[in-house]
Coordinates of C-alpha atoms and ligand atoms in Angstrom, one line a residue:
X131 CA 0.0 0.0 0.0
X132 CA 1.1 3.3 -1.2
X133 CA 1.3 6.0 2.1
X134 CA 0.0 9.0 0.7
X135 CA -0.7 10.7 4.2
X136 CA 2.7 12.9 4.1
X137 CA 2.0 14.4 0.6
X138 CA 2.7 18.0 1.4
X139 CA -0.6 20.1 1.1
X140 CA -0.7 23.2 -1.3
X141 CA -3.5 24.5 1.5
X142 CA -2.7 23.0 4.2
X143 CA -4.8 25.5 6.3
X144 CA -7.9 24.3 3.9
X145 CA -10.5 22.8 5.2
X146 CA -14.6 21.6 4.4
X147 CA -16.5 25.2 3.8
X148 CA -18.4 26.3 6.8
X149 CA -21.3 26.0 3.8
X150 CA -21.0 22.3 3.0
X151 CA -20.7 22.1 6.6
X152 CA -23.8 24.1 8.0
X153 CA -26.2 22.9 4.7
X154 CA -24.8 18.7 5.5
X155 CA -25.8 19.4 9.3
X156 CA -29.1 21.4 8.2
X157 CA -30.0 18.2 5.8
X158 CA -29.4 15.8 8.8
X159 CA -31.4 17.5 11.2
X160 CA -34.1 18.4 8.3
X161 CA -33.7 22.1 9.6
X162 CA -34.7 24.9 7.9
X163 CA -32.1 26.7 6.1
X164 CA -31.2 29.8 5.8
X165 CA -27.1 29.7 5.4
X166 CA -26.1 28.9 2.0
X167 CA -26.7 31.6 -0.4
X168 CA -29.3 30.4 -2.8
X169 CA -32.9 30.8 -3.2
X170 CA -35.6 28.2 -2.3
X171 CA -37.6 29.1 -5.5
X172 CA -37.3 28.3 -8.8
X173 CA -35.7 29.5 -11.8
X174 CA -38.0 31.7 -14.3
X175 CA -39.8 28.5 -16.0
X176 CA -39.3 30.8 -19.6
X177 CA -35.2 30.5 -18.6
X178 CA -35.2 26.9 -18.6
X179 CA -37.3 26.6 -21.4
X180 CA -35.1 28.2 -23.1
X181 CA -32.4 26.2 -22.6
X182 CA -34.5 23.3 -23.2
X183 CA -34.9 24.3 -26.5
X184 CA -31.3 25.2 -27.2
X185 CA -30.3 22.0 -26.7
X186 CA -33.1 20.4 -28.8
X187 CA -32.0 23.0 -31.4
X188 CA -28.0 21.2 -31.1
X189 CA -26.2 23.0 -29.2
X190 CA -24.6 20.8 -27.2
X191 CA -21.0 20.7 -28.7
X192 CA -17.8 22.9 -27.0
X193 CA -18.9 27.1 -27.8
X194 CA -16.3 29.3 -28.5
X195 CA -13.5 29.5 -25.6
X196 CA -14.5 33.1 -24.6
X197 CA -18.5 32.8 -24.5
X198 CA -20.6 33.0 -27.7
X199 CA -21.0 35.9 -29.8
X200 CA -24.8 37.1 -28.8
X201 CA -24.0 36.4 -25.3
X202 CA -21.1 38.3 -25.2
X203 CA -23.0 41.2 -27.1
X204 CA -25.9 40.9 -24.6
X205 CA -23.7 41.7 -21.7
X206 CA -21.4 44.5 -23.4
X207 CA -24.9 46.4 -24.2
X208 CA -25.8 46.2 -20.7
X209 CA -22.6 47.2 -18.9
X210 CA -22.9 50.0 -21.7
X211 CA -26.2 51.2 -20.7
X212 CA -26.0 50.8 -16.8
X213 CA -22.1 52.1 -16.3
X214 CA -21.8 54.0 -19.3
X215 CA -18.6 51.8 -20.5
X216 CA -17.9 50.0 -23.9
X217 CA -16.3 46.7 -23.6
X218 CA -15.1 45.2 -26.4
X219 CA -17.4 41.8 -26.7
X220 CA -14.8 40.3 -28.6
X221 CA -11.1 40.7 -26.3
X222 CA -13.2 42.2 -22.8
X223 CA -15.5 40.0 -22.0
X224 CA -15.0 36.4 -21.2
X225 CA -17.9 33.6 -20.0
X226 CA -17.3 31.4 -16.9
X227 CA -17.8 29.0 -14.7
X228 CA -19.6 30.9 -12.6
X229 CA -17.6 34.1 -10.8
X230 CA -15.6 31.8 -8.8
X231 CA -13.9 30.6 -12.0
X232 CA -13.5 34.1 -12.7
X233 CA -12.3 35.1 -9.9
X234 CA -9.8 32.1 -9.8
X235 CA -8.4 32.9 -13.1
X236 CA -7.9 36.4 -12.7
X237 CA -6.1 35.3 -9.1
X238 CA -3.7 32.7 -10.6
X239 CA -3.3 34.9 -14.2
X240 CA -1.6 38.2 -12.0
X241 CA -0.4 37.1 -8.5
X242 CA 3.5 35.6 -8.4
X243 CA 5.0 34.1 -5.5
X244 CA 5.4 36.8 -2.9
X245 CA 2.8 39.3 -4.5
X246 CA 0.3 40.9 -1.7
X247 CA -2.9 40.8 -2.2
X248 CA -5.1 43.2 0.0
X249 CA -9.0 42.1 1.1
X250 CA -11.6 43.2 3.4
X251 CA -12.5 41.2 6.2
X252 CA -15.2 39.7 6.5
X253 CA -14.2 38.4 3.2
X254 CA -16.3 35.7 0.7
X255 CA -13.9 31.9 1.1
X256 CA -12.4 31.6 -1.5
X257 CA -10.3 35.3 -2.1
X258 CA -7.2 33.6 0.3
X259 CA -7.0 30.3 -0.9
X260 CA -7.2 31.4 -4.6
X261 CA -3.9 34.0 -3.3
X262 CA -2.6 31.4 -1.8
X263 CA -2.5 29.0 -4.6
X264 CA -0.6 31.3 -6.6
X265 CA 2.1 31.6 -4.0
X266 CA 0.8 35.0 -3.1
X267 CA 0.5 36.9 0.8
X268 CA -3.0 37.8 1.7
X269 CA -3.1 41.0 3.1
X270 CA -5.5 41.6 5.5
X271 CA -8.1 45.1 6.7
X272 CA -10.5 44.9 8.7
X273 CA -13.8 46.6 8.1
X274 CA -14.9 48.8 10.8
X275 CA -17.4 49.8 13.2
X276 CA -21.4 48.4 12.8
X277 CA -22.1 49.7 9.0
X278 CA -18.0 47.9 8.1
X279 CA -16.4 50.8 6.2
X280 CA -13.5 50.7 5.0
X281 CA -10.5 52.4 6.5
X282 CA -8.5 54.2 3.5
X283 CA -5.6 55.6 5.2
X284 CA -5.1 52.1 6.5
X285 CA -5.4 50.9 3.0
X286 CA -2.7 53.3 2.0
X287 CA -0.6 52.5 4.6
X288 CA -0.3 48.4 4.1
X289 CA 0.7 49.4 0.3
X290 CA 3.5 47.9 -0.3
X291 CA 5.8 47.7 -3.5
X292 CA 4.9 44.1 -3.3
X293 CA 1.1 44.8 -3.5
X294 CA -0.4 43.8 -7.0
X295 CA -4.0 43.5 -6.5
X296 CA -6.7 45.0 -4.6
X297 CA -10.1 42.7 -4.1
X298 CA -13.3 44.5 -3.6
X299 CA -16.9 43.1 -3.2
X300 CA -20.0 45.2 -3.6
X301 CA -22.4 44.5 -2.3
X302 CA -20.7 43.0 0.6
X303 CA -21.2 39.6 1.7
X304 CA -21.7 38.8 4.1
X305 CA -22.4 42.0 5.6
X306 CA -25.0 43.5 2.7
X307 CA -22.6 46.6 2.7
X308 CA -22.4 48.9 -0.3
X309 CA -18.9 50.4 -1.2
X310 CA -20.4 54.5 -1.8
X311 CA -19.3 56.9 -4.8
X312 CA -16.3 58.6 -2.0
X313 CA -15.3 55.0 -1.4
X314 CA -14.2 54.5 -5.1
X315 CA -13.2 58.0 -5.7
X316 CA -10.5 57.2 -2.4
X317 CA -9.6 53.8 -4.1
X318 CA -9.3 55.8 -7.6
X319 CA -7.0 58.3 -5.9
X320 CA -4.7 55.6 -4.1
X321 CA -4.3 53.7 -7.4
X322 CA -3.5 56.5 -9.0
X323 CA 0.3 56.4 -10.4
X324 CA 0.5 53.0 -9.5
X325 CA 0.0 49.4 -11.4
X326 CA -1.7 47.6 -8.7
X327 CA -4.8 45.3 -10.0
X328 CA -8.2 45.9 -8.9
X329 CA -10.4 42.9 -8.7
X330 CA -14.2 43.6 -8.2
X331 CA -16.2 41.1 -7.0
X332 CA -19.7 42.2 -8.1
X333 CA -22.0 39.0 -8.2
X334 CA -25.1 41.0 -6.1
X335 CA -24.8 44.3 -8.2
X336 CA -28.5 43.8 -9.1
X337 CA -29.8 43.0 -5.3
X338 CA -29.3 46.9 -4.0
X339 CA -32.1 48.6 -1.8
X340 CA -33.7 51.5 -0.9
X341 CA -33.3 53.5 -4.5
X342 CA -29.3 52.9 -3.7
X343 CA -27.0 52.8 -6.7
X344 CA -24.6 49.9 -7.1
X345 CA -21.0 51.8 -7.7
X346 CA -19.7 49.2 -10.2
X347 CA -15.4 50.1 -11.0
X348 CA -16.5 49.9 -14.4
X349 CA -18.2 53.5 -13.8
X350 CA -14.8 54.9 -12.9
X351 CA -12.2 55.1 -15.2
X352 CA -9.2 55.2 -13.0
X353 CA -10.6 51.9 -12.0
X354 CA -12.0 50.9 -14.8
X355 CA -8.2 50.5 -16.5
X356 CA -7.6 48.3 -14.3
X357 CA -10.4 46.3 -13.1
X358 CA -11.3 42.8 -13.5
X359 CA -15.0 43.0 -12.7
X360 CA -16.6 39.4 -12.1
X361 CA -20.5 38.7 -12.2
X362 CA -22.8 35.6 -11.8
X363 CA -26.1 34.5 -13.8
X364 CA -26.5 32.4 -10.6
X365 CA -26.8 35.0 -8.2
X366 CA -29.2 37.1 -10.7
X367 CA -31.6 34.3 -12.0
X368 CA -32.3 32.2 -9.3
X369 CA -30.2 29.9 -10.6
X370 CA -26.8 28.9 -8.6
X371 CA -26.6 25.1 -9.4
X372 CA -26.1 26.2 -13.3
X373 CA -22.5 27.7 -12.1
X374 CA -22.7 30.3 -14.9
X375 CA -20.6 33.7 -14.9
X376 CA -18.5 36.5 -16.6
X377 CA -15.8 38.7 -16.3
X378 CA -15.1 41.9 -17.8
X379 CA -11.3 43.5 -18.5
X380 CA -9.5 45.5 -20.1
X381 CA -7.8 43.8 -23.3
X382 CA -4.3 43.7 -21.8
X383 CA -5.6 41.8 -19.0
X384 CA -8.2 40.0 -20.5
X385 CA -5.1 38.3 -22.9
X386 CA -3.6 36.8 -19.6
X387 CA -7.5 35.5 -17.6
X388 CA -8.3 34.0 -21.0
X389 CA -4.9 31.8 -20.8
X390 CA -6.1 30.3 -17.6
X391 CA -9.6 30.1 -18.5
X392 CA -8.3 27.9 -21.7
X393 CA -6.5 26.1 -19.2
X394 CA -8.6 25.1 -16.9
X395 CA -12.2 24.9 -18.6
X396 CA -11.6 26.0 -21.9
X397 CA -15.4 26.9 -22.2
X398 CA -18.2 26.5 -20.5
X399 CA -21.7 25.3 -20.7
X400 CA -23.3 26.3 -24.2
X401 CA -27.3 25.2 -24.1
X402 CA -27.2 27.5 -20.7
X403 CA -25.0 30.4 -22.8
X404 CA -28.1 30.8 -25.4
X405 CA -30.8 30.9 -22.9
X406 CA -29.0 33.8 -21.7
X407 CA -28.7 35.3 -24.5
X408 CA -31.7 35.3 -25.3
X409 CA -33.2 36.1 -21.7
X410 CA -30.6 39.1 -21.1
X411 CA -32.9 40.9 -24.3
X412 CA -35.1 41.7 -21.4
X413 CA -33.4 44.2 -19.1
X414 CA -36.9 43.7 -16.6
X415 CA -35.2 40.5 -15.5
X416 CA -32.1 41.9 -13.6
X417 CA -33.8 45.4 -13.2
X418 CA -36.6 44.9 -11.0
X419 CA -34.6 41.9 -8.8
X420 CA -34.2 44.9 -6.4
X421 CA -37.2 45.4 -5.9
X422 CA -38.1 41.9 -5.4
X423 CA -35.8 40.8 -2.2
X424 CA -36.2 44.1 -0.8
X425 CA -39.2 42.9 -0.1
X426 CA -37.9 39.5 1.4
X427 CA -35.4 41.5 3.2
X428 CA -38.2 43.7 4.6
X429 CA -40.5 41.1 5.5
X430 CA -37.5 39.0 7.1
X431 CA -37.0 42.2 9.4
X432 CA -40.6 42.6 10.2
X433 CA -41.2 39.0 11.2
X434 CA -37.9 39.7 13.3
X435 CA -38.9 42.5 15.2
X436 CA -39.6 41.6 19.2
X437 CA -36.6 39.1 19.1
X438 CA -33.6 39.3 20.5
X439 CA -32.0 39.3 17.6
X440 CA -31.2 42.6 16.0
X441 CA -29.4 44.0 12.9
X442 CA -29.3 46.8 10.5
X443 CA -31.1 46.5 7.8
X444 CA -28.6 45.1 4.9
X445 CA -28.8 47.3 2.1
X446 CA -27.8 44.8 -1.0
X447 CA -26.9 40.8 -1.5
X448 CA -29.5 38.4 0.0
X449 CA -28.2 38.3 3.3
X450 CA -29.0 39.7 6.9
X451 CA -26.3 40.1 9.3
X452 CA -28.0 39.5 12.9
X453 CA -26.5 40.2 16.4
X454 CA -27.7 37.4 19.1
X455 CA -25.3 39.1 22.0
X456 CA -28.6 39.3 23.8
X457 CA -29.5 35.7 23.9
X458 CA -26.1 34.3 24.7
X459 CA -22.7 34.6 24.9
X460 CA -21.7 31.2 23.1
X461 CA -18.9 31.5 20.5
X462 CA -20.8 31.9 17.2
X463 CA -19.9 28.6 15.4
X464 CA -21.0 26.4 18.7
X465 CA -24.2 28.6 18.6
X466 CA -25.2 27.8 15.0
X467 CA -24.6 24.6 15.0
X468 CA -26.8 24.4 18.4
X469 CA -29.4 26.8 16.2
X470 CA -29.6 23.5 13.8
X471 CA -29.7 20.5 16.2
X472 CA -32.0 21.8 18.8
X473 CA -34.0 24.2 17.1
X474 CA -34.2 23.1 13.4
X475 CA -32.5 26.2 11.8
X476 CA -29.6 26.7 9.7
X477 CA -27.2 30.3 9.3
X478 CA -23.4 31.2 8.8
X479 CA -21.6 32.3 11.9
X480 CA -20.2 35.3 10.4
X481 CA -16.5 34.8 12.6
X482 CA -15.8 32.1 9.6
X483 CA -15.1 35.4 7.6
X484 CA -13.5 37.5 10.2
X485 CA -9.6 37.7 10.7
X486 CA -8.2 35.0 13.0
X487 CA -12.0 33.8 13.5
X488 CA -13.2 36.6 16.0
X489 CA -16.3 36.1 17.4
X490 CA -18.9 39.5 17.2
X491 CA -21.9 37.5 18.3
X492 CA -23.1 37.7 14.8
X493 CA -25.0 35.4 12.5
X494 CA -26.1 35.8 8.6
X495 CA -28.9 34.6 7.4
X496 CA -30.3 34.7 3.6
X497 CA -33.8 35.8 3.0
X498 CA -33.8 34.6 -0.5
X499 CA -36.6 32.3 0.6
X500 CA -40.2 31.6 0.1
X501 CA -42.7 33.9 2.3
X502 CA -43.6 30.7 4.4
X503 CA -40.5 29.7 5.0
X504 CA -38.7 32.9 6.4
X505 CA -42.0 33.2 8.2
X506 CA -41.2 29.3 9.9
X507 CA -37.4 30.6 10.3
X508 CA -38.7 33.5 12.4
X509 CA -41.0 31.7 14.1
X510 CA -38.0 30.0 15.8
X511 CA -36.1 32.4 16.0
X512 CA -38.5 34.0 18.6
X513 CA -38.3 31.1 20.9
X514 CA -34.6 32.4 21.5
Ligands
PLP1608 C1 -19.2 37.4 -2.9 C2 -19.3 36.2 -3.7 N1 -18.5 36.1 -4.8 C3 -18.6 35.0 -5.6 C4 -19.5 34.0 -5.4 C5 -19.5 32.8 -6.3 O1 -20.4 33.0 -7.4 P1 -20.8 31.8 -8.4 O2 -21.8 30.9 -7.7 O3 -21.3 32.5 -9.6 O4 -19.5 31.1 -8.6 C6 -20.3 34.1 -4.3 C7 -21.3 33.0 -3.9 O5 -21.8 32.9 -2.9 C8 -20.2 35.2 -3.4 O6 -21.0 35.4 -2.4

């Protein structure tokens, strides 16, 4: 027998995603669950029709490495229209494997061995491990205070000449933050002169609230020349099991993403790349999705109210950051899981994205959930 157990780990600080882990416990204990990010209704029926009918119509061969042609259209007419920018649909914008491929490439394509990387913390998983991989240094800032701004002059001071790239995510999960217009001038202005990368993680730029606007670094230019912005179908359509995304870049850095794209997947799923092309003729179905979980997120909050439980509103994504300091004063990850196996409800303890795992009493939860089930959820929630 071969002994594989000393095989030196690339991660060895990896381990099973607080997701798979909370969503495998939620499934045992048949709880209801409100900790992955991903709705509990469907997909517009029209959206799978269509790709029902693509593949009866054949196409179910390799598409083009980048994305097809209309697709690729579709989405360089709508970046046009909502952040006044023209990508080139044939060197800028590149279909993926949902944004985490995205994000993945652009990682691997730019960071060398010893690069820094700065992120935000709380941070989405899979920013480190991606840095990591290519052999870069995470650099760490924490958000701060209750609304998680962003410091700049710390920004500016953990600049190194090492730093390469920048990751930004609005809106924020998992605190449903928004990065504001002085946010990306201050970023514009510390980039300035300089050839760090900016990578914007943008997957919930349709789920924004309250007549905000989302301040997409496509809409500033000296952000813009530098930006890899990545989005997700999944996220917009209801449909996260399809894995389907994009990025846009600059040509120049598009040349080097599409490299490890080609590598990696070469292309991705075509039946699913016509029904979007086809479905992204109607700007409705990303337009009014604002609309639509603000009102989960406000009927979340109202069934909340009178629990101990208490947050600010979130103001984009699909989730609800929820402080339980009242209740207890158990370490967030024992509390969940406690939430699951005695009370038959599932949520992220938000310290799995914190720095060094510190514990702010916090849990998130996503509305994106049927009326009668975030009315159950809340119903337990009260017996707290
Ligand atoms: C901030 C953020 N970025 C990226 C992703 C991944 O998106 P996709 O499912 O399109 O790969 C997620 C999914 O939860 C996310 O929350």
């Amino acid at each position: 027998m071969i002994n594989f157990n000393n095989l030196p780990s690339k991660l060895p600080a990896g381990k099973t995603s607080i997701f798979s882990v909370m969503s495998n416990l939620a499934r045992e204990h048949k709880a209801i669950d409100l900790s992955q990010g991903f709705p509990n209704f469907e997909t517009d029926v029209h959206l799978k029709e269509l790709v029902c009918k693509a593949m009866k119509d054949g196409y179910n061969q390799y598409p083009p490495m980048r994305g097809i042609l209309p697709l690729r259209i579709r989405i360089a007419e709508k970046i046009a229209a909502l952040y006044d920018i023209c990508y080139n649909f044939d060197t800028e914008i590149l279909i993926t494997n949902g944004a985490t491929q995205a994000l993945y490439c652009a990682i691997t394509a730019f960071v060398h061995p010893g690069d820094e990387v700065i992120i935000f913390k709380p941070a989405y998983d899979s920013y480190e491990p991606d840095i990591q991989l290519a052999g870069g240094k995470p650099v760490l800032v924490e958000l701060k205070g209750k609304d998680f701004r962003i410091d700049w002059e710390e920004v500016e001071q953990k600049i190194t000449s090492k730093t390469r790239m920048i990751v930004i995510n609005t809106p924020h999960n998992p605190t449903g933050t928004l990065l504001q217009r002085h946010d990306m001038w201050q970023l514009e202005k510390l980039l300035r002169c300089t050839d760090i990368l900016l990578l914007s993680d943008e997957v919930y730029e349709h789920l924004i609230f309250d007549e905000a606007q989302h301040q997409s670094a496509s809409k500033f230019p000296g952000l813009a020349e530098r930006a890899i912005v990545c989005a997700s179908f999944g996220k917009t359509f209801h449909n996260t099991g399809w894995k389907m995304g994009y990025c846009v870049a600059p040509e120049v850095l598009m040349k080097e993403i599409i490299k490890f794209h080609q590598a990696t997947v070469f292309c991705v799923n075509h039946p699913m790349q016509r029904a979007f092309a086809e479905y992204l003729k109607n700007p409705e179905h990303y337009l009014e999705l604002g609309g639509f979980y603000q009102q989960k997120r406000d009927k979340f909050l109202e069934l909340m109210q009178g629990s101990k439980f208490k947050g600010t509103p979130s103001k984009g994504t699909y989730f609800q950051v929820m402080d339980y300091s009242e209740i207890t004063e158990e370490y967030d990850v024992g509390f969940a899981k406690r939430l699951i196996t005695e009370y038959g409800l599932a949520s992220i303890p938000v310290s799995v994205f914190n720095i060094d795992g510190k514990d702010n009493k916090q849990l998130r939860f996503c509305f994106a959930k049927t009326d009668e089930t975030l009315e159950k959820a809340a119903e337990i929630l009260h017996k707290l």
